[in-house]
Short mmCIF file of C-alpha atoms in Angstrom, two decimals:
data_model
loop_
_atom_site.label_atom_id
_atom_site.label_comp_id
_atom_site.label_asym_id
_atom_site.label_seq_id
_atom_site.Cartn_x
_atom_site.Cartn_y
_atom_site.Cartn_z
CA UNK A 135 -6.11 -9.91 23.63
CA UNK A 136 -7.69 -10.77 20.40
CA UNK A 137 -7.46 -7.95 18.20
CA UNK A 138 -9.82 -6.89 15.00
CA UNK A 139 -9.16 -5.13 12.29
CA UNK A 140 -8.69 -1.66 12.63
CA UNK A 141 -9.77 -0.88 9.46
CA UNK A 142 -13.27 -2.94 10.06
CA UNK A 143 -14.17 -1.42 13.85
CA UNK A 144 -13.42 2.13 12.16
CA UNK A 145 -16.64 3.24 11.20
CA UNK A 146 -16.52 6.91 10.01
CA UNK A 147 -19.14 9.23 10.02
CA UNK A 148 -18.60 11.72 6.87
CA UNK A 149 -21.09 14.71 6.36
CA UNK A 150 -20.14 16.48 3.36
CA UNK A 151 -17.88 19.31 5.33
CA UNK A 152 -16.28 16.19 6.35
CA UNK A 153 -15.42 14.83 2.96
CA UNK A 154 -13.78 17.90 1.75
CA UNK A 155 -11.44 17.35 4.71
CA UNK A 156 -10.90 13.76 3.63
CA UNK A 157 -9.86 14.86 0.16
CA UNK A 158 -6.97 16.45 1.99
CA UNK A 159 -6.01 14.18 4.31
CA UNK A 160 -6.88 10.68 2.87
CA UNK A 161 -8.47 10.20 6.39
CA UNK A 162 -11.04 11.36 8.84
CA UNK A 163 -14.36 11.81 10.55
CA UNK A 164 -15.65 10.64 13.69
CA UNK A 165 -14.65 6.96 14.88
CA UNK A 166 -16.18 4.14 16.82
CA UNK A 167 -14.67 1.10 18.26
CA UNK A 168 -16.31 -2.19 18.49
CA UNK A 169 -14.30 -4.59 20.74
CA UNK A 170 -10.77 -6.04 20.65
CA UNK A 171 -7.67 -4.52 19.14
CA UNK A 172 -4.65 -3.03 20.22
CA UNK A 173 -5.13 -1.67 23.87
CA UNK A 174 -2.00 0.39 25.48
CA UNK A 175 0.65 0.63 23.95
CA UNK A 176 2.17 -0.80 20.57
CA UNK A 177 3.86 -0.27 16.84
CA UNK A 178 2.24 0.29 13.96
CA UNK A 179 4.43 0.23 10.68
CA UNK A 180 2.88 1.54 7.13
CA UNK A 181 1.91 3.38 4.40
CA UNK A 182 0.89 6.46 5.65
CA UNK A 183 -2.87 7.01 3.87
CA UNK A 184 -3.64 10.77 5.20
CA UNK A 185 -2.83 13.50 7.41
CA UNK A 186 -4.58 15.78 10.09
CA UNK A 187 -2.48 14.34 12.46
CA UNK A 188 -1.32 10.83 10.70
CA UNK A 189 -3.05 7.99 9.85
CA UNK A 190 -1.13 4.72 9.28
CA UNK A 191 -2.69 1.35 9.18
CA UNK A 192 -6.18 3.16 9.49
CA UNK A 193 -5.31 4.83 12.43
CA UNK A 194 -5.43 8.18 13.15
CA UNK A 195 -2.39 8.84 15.17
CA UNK A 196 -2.67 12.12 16.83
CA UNK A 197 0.91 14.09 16.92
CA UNK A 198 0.74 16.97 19.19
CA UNK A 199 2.60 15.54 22.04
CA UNK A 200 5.84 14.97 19.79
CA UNK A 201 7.86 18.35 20.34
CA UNK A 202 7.88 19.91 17.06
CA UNK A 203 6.31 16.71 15.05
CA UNK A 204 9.73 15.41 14.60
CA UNK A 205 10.47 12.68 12.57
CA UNK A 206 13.73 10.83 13.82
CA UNK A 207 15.24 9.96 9.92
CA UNK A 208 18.03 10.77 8.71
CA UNK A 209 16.88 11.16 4.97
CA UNK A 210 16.22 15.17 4.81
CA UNK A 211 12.93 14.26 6.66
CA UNK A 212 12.79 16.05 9.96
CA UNK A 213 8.97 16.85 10.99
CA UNK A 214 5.56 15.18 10.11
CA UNK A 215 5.07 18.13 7.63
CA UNK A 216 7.96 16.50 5.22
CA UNK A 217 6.31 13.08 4.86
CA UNK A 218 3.74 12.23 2.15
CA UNK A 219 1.19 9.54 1.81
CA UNK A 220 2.84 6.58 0.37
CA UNK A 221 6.39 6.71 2.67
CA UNK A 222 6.35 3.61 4.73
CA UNK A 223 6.26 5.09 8.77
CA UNK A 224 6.77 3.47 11.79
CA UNK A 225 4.55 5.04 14.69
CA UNK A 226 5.81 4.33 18.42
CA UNK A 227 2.64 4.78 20.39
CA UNK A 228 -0.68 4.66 22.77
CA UNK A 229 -4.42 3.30 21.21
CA UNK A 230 -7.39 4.73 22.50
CA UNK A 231 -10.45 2.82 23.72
CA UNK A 232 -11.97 4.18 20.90
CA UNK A 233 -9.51 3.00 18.25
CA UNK A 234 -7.51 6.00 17.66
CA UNK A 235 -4.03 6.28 18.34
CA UNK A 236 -1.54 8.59 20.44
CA UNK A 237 1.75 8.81 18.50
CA UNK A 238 4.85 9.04 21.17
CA UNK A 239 7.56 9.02 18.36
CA UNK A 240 7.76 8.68 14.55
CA UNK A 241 10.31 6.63 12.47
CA UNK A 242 10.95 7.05 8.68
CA UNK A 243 13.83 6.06 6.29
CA UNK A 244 13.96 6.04 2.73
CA UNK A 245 14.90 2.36 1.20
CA UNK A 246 16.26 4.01 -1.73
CA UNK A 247 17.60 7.14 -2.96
CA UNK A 248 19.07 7.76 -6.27
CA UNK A 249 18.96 7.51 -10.12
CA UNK A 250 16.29 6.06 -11.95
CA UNK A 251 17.24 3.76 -14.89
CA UNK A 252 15.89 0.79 -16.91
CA UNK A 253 12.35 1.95 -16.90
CA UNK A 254 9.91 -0.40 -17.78
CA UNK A 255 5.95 1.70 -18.02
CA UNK A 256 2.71 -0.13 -16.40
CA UNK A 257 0.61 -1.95 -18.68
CA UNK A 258 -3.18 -1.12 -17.50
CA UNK A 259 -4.52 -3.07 -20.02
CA UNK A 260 -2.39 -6.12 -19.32
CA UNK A 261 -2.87 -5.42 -15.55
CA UNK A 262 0.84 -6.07 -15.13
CA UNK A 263 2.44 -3.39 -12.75
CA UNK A 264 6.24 -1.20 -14.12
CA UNK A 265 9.48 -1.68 -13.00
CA UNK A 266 13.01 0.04 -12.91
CA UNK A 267 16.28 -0.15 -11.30
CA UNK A 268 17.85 1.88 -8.83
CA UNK A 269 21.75 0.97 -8.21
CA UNK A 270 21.64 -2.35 -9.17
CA UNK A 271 18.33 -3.48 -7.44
CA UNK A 272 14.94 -4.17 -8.91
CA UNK A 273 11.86 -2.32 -8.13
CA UNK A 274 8.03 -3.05 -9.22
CA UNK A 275 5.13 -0.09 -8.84
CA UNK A 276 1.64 -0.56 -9.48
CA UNK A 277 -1.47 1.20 -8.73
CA UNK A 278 -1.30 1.65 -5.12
CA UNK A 279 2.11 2.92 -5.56
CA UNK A 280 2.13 6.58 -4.83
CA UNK A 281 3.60 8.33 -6.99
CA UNK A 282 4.93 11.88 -6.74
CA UNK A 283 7.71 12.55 -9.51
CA UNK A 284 8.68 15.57 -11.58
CA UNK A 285 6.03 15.16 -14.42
CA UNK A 286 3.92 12.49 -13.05
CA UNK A 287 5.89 9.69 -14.92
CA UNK A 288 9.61 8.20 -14.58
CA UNK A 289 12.12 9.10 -16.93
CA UNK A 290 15.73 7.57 -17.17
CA UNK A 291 18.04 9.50 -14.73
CA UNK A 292 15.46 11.08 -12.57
CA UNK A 293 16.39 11.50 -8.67
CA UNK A 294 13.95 9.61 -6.60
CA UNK A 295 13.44 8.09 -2.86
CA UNK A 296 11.83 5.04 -2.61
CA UNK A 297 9.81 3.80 0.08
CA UNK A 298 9.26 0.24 -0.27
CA UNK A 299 8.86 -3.71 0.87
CA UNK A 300 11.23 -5.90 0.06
CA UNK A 301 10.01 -9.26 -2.00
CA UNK A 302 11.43 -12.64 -3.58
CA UNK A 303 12.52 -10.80 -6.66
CA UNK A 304 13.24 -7.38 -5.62
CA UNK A 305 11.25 -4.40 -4.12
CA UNK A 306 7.92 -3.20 -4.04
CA UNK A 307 7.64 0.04 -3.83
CA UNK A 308 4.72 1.95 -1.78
CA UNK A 309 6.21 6.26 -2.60
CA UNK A 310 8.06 7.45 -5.18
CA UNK A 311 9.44 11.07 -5.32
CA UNK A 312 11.62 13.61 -6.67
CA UNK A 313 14.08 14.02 -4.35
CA UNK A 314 13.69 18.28 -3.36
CA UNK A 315 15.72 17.93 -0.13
CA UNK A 316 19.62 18.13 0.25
CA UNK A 317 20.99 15.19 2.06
CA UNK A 318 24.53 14.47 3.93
CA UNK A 319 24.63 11.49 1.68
CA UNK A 320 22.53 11.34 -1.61
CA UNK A 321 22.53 8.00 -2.35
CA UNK A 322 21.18 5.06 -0.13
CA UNK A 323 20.59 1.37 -1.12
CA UNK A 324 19.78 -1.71 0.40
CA UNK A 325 19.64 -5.35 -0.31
CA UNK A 326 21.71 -8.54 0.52
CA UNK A 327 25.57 -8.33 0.10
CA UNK A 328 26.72 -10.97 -3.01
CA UNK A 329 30.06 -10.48 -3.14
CA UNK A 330 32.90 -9.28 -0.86
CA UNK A 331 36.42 -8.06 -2.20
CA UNK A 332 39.28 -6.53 0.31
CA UNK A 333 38.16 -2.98 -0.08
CA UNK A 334 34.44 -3.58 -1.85
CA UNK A 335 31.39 -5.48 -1.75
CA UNK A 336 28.70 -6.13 -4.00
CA UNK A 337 25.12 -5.52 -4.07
CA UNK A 338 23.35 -6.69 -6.96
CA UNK A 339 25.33 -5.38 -9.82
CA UNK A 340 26.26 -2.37 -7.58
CA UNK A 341 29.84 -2.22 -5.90
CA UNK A 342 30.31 -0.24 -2.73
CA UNK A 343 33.66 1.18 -1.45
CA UNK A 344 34.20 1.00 2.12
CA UNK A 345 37.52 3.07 3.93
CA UNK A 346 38.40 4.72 6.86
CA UNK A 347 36.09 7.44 6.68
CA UNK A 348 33.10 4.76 7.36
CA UNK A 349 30.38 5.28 9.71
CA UNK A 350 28.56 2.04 11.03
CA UNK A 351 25.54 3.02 13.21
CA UNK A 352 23.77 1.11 15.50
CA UNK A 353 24.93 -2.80 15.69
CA UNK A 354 26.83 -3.60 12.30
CA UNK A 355 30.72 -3.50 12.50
CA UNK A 356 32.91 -4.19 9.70
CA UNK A 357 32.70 -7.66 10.79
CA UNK A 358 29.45 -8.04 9.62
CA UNK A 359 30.59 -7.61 5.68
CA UNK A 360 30.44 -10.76 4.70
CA UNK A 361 28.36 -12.82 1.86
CA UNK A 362 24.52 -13.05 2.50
CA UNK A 363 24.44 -10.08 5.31
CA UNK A 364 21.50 -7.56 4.70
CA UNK A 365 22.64 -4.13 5.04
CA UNK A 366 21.69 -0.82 4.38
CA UNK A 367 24.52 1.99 2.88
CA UNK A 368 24.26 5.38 2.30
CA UNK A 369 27.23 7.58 0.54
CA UNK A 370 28.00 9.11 -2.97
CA UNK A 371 29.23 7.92 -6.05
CA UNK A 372 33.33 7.86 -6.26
CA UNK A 373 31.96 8.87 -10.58
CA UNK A 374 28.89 9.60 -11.97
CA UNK A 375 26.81 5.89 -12.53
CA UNK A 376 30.49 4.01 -10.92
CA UNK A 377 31.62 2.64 -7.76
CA UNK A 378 29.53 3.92 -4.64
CA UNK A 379 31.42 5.16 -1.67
CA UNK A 380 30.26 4.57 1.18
CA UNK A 381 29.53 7.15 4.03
CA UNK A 382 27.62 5.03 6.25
CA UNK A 383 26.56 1.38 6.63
CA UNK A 384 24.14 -0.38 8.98
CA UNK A 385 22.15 -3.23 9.15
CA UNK A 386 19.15 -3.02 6.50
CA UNK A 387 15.88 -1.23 7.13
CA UNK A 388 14.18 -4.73 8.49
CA UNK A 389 14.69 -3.17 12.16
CA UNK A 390 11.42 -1.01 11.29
CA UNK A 391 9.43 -3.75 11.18
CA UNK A 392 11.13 -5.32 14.31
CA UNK A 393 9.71 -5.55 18.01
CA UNK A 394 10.22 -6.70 21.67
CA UNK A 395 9.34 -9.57 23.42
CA UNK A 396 5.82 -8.86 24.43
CA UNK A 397 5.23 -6.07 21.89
CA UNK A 398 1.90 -5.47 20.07
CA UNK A 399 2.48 -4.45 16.92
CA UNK A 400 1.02 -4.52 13.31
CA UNK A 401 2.61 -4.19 9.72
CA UNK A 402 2.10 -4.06 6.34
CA UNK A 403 3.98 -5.62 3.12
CA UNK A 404 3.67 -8.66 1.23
CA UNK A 405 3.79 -12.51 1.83
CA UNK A 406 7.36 -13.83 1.30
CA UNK A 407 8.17 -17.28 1.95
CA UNK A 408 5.14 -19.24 2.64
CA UNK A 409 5.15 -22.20 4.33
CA UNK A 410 1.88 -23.41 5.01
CA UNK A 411 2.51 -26.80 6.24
CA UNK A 412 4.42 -25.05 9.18
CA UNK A 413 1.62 -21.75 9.00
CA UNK A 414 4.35 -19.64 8.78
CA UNK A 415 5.48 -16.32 6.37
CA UNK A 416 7.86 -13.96 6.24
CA UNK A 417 6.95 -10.39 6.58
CA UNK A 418 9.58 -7.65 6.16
CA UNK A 419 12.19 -9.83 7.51
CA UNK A 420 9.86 -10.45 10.26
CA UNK A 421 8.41 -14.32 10.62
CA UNK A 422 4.80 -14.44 10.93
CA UNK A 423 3.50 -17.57 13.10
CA UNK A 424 -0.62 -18.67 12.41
CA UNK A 425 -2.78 -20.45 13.33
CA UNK A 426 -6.56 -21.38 13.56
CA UNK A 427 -7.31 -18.96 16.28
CA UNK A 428 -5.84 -16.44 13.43
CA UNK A 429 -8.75 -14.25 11.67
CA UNK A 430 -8.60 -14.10 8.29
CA UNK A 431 -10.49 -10.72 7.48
CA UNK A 432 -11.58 -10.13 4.16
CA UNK A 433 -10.25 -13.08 2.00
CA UNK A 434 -10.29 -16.94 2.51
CA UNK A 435 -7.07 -18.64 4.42
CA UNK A 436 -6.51 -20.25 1.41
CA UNK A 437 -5.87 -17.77 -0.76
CA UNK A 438 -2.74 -16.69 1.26
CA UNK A 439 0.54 -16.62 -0.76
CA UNK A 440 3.54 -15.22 -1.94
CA UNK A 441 3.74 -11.42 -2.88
CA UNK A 442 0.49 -10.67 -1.42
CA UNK A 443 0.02 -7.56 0.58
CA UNK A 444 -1.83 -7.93 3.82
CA UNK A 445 -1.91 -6.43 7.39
CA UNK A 446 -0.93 -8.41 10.23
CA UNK A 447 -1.68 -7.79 13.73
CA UNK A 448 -0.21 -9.69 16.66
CA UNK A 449 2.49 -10.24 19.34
CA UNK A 450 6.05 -10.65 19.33
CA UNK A 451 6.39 -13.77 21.01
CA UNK A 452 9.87 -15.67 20.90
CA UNK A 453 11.36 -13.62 18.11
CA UNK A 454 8.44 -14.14 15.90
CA UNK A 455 5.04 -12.29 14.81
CA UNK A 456 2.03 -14.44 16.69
CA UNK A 457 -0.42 -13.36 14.18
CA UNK A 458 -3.91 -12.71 15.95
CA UNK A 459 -5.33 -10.86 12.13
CA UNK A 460 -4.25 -11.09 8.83
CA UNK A 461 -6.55 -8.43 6.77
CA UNK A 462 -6.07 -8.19 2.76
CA UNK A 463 -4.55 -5.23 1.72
CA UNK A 464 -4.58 -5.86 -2.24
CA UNK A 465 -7.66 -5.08 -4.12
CA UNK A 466 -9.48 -7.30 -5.88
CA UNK A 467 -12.47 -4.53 -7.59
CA UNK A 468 -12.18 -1.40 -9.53
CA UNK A 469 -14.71 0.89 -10.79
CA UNK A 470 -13.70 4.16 -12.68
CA UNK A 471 -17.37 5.94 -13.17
CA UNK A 472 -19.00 9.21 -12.25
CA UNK A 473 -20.68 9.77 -8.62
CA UNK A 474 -24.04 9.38 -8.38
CA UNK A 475 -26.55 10.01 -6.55
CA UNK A 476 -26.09 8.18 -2.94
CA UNK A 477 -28.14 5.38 -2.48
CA UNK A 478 -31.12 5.39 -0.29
CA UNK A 479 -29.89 4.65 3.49
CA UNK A 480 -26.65 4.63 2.95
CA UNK A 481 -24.01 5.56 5.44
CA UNK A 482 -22.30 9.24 5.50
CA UNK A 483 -18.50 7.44 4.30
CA UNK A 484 -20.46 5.76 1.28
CA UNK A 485 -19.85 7.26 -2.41
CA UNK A 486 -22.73 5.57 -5.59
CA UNK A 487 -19.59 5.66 -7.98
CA UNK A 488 -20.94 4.00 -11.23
CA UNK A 489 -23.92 2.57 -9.32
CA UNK A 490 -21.40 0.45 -7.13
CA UNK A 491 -21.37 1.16 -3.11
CA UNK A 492 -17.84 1.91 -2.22
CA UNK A 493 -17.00 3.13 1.39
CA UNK A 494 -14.28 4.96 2.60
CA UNK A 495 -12.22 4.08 5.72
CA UNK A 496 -9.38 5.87 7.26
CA UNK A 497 -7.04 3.30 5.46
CA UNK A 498 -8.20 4.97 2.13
CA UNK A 499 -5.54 6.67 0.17
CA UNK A 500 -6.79 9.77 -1.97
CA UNK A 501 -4.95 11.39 -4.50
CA UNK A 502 -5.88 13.86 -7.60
CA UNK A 503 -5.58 14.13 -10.87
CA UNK A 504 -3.16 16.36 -12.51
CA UNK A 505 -2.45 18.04 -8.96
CA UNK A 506 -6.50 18.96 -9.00
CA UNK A 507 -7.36 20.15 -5.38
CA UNK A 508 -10.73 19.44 -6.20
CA UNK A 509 -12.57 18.14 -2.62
CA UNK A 510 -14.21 14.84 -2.78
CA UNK A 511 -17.46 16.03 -1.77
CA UNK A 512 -17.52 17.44 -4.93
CA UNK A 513 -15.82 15.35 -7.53
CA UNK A 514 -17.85 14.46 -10.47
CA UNK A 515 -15.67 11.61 -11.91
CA UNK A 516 -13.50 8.66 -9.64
CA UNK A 517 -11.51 5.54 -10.50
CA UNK A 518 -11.59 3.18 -7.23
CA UNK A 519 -9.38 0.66 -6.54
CA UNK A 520 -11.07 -1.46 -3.47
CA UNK A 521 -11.52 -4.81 -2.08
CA UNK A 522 -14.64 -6.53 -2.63
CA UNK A 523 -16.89 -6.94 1.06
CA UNK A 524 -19.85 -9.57 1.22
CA UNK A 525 -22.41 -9.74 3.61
CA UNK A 526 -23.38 -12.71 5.56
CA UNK A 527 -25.55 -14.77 3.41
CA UNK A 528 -22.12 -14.11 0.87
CA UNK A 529 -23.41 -11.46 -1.69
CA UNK A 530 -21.83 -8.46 -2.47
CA UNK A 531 -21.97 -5.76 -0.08
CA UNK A 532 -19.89 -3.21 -1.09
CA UNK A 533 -16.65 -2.13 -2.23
CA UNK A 534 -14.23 -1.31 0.66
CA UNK A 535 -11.54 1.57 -1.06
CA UNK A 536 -8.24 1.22 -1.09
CA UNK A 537 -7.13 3.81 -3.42
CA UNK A 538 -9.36 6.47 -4.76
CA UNK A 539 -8.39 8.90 -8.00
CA UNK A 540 -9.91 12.26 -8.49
CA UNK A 541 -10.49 12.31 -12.12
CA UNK A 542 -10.44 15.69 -13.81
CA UNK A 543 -13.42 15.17 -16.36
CA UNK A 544 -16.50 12.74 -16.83
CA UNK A 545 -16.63 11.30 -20.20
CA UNK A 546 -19.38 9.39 -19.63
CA UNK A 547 -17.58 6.02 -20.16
CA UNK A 548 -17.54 3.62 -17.24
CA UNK A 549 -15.03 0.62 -16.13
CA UNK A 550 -15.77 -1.65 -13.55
CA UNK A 551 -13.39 -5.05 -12.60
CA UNK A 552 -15.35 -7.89 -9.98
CA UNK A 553 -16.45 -11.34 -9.35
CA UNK A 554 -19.58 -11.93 -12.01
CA UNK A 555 -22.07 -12.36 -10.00
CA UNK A 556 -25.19 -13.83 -12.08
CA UNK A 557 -25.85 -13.66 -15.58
CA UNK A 558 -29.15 -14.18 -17.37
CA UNK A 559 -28.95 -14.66 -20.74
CA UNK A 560 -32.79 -14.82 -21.49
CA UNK A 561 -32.80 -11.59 -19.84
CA UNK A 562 -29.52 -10.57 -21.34
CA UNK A 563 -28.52 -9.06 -17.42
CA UNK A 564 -25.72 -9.32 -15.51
CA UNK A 565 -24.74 -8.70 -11.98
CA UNK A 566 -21.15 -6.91 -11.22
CA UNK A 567 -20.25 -5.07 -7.81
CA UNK A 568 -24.18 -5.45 -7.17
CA UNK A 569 -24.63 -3.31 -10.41
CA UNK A 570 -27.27 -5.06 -12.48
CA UNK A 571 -25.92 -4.35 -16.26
CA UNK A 572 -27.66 -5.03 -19.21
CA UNK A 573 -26.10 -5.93 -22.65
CA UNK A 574 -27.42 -6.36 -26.06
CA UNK A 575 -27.04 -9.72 -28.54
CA UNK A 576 -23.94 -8.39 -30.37
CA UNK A 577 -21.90 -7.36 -26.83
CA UNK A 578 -22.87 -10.46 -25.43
CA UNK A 579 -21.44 -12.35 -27.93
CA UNK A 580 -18.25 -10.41 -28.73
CA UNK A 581 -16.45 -12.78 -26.41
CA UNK A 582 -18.23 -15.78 -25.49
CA UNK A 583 -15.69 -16.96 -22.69
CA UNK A 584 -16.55 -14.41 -19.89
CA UNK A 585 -19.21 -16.70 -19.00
CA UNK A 586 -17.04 -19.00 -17.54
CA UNK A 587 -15.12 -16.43 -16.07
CA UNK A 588 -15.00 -15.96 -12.13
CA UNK A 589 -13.96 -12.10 -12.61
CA UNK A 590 -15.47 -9.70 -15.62
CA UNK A 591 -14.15 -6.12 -16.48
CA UNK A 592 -16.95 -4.37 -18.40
CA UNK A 593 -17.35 -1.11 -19.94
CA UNK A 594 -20.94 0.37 -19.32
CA UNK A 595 -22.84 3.84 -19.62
CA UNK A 596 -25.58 5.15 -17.73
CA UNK A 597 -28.85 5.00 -19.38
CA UNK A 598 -32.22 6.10 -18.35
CA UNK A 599 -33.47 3.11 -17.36
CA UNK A 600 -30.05 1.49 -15.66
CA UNK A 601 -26.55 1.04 -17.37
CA UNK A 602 -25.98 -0.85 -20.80
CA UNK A 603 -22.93 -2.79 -21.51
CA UNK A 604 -20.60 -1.39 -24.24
CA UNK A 605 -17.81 -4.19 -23.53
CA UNK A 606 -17.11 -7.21 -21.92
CA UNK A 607 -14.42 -9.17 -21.09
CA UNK A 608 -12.69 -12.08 -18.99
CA UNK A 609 -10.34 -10.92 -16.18
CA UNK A 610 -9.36 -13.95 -14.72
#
C-alpha cells in the first residue's frame, strides 16, 4: 500500500448551499479519491476540523453506526455532540474507496484539566505564539490553537481542558475550553514523573498524593511510580492551588497515538527528537521510521525538524511508525483581506480572498468572529492561515487553508505573509501569493532589506486598477 495524502486526493466540490454548510461544520461537500491511501480498516488520531458526522485528518468519518455517537472518555465527554473542533480524537474505523471514512468507535481524553495561571498573551506582531501553566506544566497556543474560553481570552484562574501534543519543552496545545461539564475528578495532568517520595511524587513543580483510595486503570500498578515514568493522574486538590490527590493514575495519554502490529494508522503533532542520520522522529511518543520511498507532501525533506507539526501516514511495523507520507501541517502564508470576486475558472472550494487563491479542504478549520454565525458563502472579510501549494514548473498555485477566521467587518486594510516572489523595481511591482502588488518610491524604500528577504508581510488596499502597497516588511 502506498498511501497519499488525504487531504490532497480530497477534492471538494462546494456550490454556495454547500459553503454555508461548511461554515458550520469546518468540512464538507462531495469527495473524490485518486489512488492509494488507507484501504480497510485503520486509526486516525487528530484535531477534529468539522462536524456533520466528524472529520479528523480530512476525513469525513461518518458516525451513525456508533449506538448513540458515544464517545468512550472519561472527561464529561460522552457523545460526538460534546466534542468541539480543536479536541485531539482518535477514530477506530473503515475508509471508503472513495476516501471517506466509517467510524466504528471514538476515543477522546482531555490532557489537561484545571486552573490557568502564569499567562503569557500572543504576540501577533512578533509572530511568537502565548503560553501558561497548568499544575506545574508548560503549555504554548498559537493560531491554530482553538480556542473556546469564557471571554475569548485567558485570565489567571480560569478552568480549562486542554487538548494537546506533547513537545521538548512542554505542551502544545490544539483546544482550549471552559470547562461547563461536572467531572468525577476535576483535575487531570500529565507529564513525566521527577521525583518520587514514600507517599508523593512529583510532576514538574506539581506534587501528587497517592493512598489507598487509588485507582490504576489499564496496565500501570503502583510499581510503575518510579523516576522518568510517563503517567497520566486525575483527582482533586487536598487545598485550593496545594498538593493534588490523586483519584486515578494510568499510563499517560501516548496510548492514543499507539497501534498494532500491522495497523494502518495516521497522526498528527509535532516533530520531537529528530534524528536524521538514522531517518527517524518521535511522534506523540510514537517513533516514526523514513525513508526514501517516504513522500514528502507539501514541503522539502529537508526542512523536517523539531516542533514541526505534520501528518504522518504509515504502518506499525515492529513497534514503530513505517512512515509511507509525511504532509505539513504548519502554515507557512496568511492573508487577512476581503472576498472577492472568484477568479475566472476556478474550482467550487476556491475563495479570491485579497486577490490570493485559497482552497478549502475538509482538513480546514473554520471558526467566527465574536461567536458571528455568519455562513462563509457570505462573509465579506477573512484572515487565512494556509500553506503555500506550487504547481509543477514551481510557481505559486494557491494557498491550501488551514485555518480560516470569519471577520466581523471589512476595513478595507489588507495583510498578506508569503515567499516574495519577483520584484521589479523599474516597475516598482511585486509578486506575493500570485498577487501582483504595486508600491510607490517612499513604501519601497521604508525598509530597504525586504529585498533580500525570502518571505514579505505587506499591507495593501484594493485599488481600481490592482492593489497598492501601504507597508512592507521582512518576515524571515
Amino acid at each position: 500500500m502506498n498511501p497519499v495524502s488525504i487531504k490532497k486526493r480530497l477534492t471538494l466540490v462546494l456550490t454556495p448551499i454547500t459553503l454555508g454548510i461548511l461554515a458550520a461544520c469546518g468540512g464538507g461537500g462531495g469527495t473524490s479519491i485518486a489512488d492509494g491511501g488507507i484501504r480497510g480498516t485503520g486509526s486516525s488520531v487528530g484535531p477534529v476540523s468539522g462536524f456533520g458526522s466528524v472529520f479528523v485528518n480530512g476525513v469525513k468519518f461518518e458516525t451513525r453506526d456508533i449506538v448513540n455517537q458515544r464517545v468512550e472518555s472519561n472527561d464529561g465527554i460522552s457523545t460526538e455532540s460534546d466534542l468541539e473542533k480543536g479536541m485531539i480524537l482518535r477514530i477506530e474505523g473503515e475508509w471508503n474507496k472513495d476516501g471517506s471514512g466509517k467510524a466504528e468507535a471514538l476515543k477522546y481524553d482531555d490532557t489537561f484539566r484545571g486552573p490557568v495561571t502564569d499567562i503569557v498573551l500572543p504576540d501577533e506582531s512578533a509572530g511568537t505564539p502565548g503560553s501558561f501553566r497548568i499544575l506545574g506544566q508548560s503549555i504554548n497556543y498559537d493560531s491554530r490553537t482553538v480556542l473556546r474560553v469564557t471571554g475569548g481570552k485567558l485570565t489567571e484562574g480560569m478552568k480549562v481542558r486542554v487538548s494537546a501534543w506533547r513537545t521538548a519543552n512542554g505542551y502544545r496545545a490544539s483546544y482550549i475550553g471552559s470547562v461547563t461539564t461536572g467531572s468525577d475528578f476535576p483535575l487531570e495532568l500529565e507529564g513525566r514523573i521527577d521525583e518520587v517520595q514514600l507517599d508523593k511524587f512529583r510532576i514538574g513543580d506539581q506534587w501528587i498524593r497517592g493512598g489507598q483510595n487509588v485507582s490504576y486503570p489499564g496496565d500501570l500498578t503502583i510499581n510503575d511510580i518510579v523516576k522518568g515514568a510517563l503517567v497520566e493522574v486525575e483527582g482533586r486538590f487536598l487545598s485550593e492551588g496545594g498538593d493534588v490527590t490523586a483519584a486515578e493514575i494510568r499510563f499517560s495519554d501516548d496510548r492514543r497515538f499507539l497501534g498494532d502490529e500491522g495497523d494502518e494508522i495516521e497522526i498528527t503533532g509535532p516533530v520531537q527528537s529528530l534524528n536524521v542520520s538514522g531517518s527517524t522522529f518521535s511522534l506523540n511518543g510514537v517513533q516514526v521510521v523514513y525513508d526514501n520511498d517516504t513522500e514528502f507532501d507539501d514541503f522539502a525533506r529537508s526542512r523536517i525538524a523539531d516542533g514541526l507539526l505534520v501528518q504522518v501516514e504509515g504502518e506499525i511495523k515492529s513497534g514503530r511508525l513505517h512512515a509511507e507520507e509525511i504532509e505539513l501541517y504548519e502554515g507557512n502564508a496568511e492573508v487577512e483581506a476581503a472576498v472577492l470576486p472568484p477568479f475566472e475558472g476556478s474550482a467550487e472550494n476556491e475563495l479570491n480572498v485579497g486577490g490570493v487563491r485559497v482552497r478549502i479542504t475538509n482538513s480546514t478549520l473554520i471558526d467566527r468572529d465574536d461567536d458571528d454565525q455568519t455562513p462563509l458563502s457570505e462573509a465579506k472579510f477573512l484572515e487565512v492561515e494556509g500553506i503555500e501549494q506550487k504547481d509543477a514548473n514551481g510557481d505559486f498555485s494557491y494557498v491550501e487553508a488551514l485555518n480560516i477566521e470569519i471577520e466581523s467587518e471589512d476595513n478595507g486594510e489588507y495583510e498578506l505573509t508569503g515567499q516574495l516572489t519577483t520584484d521589479d523595481p523599474n516597475a516598482k511591482i511585486l509578486t506575493v501569493l500570485g498577487v501582483k502588488i504595486t508600491y510607490d518610491q517612499n513604501v519601497g524604500s521604508e525598509n530597504e532589506g525586504w529585498r533580500d528577504c525570502t518571505v514579505v508581510s505587506v499591507e495593501y488596499q484594493k485599488v481600481t486598477d490592482g492593489f497598492q502597497a501601504t507597508g512592507i516588511e521582512c518576515d524571515d
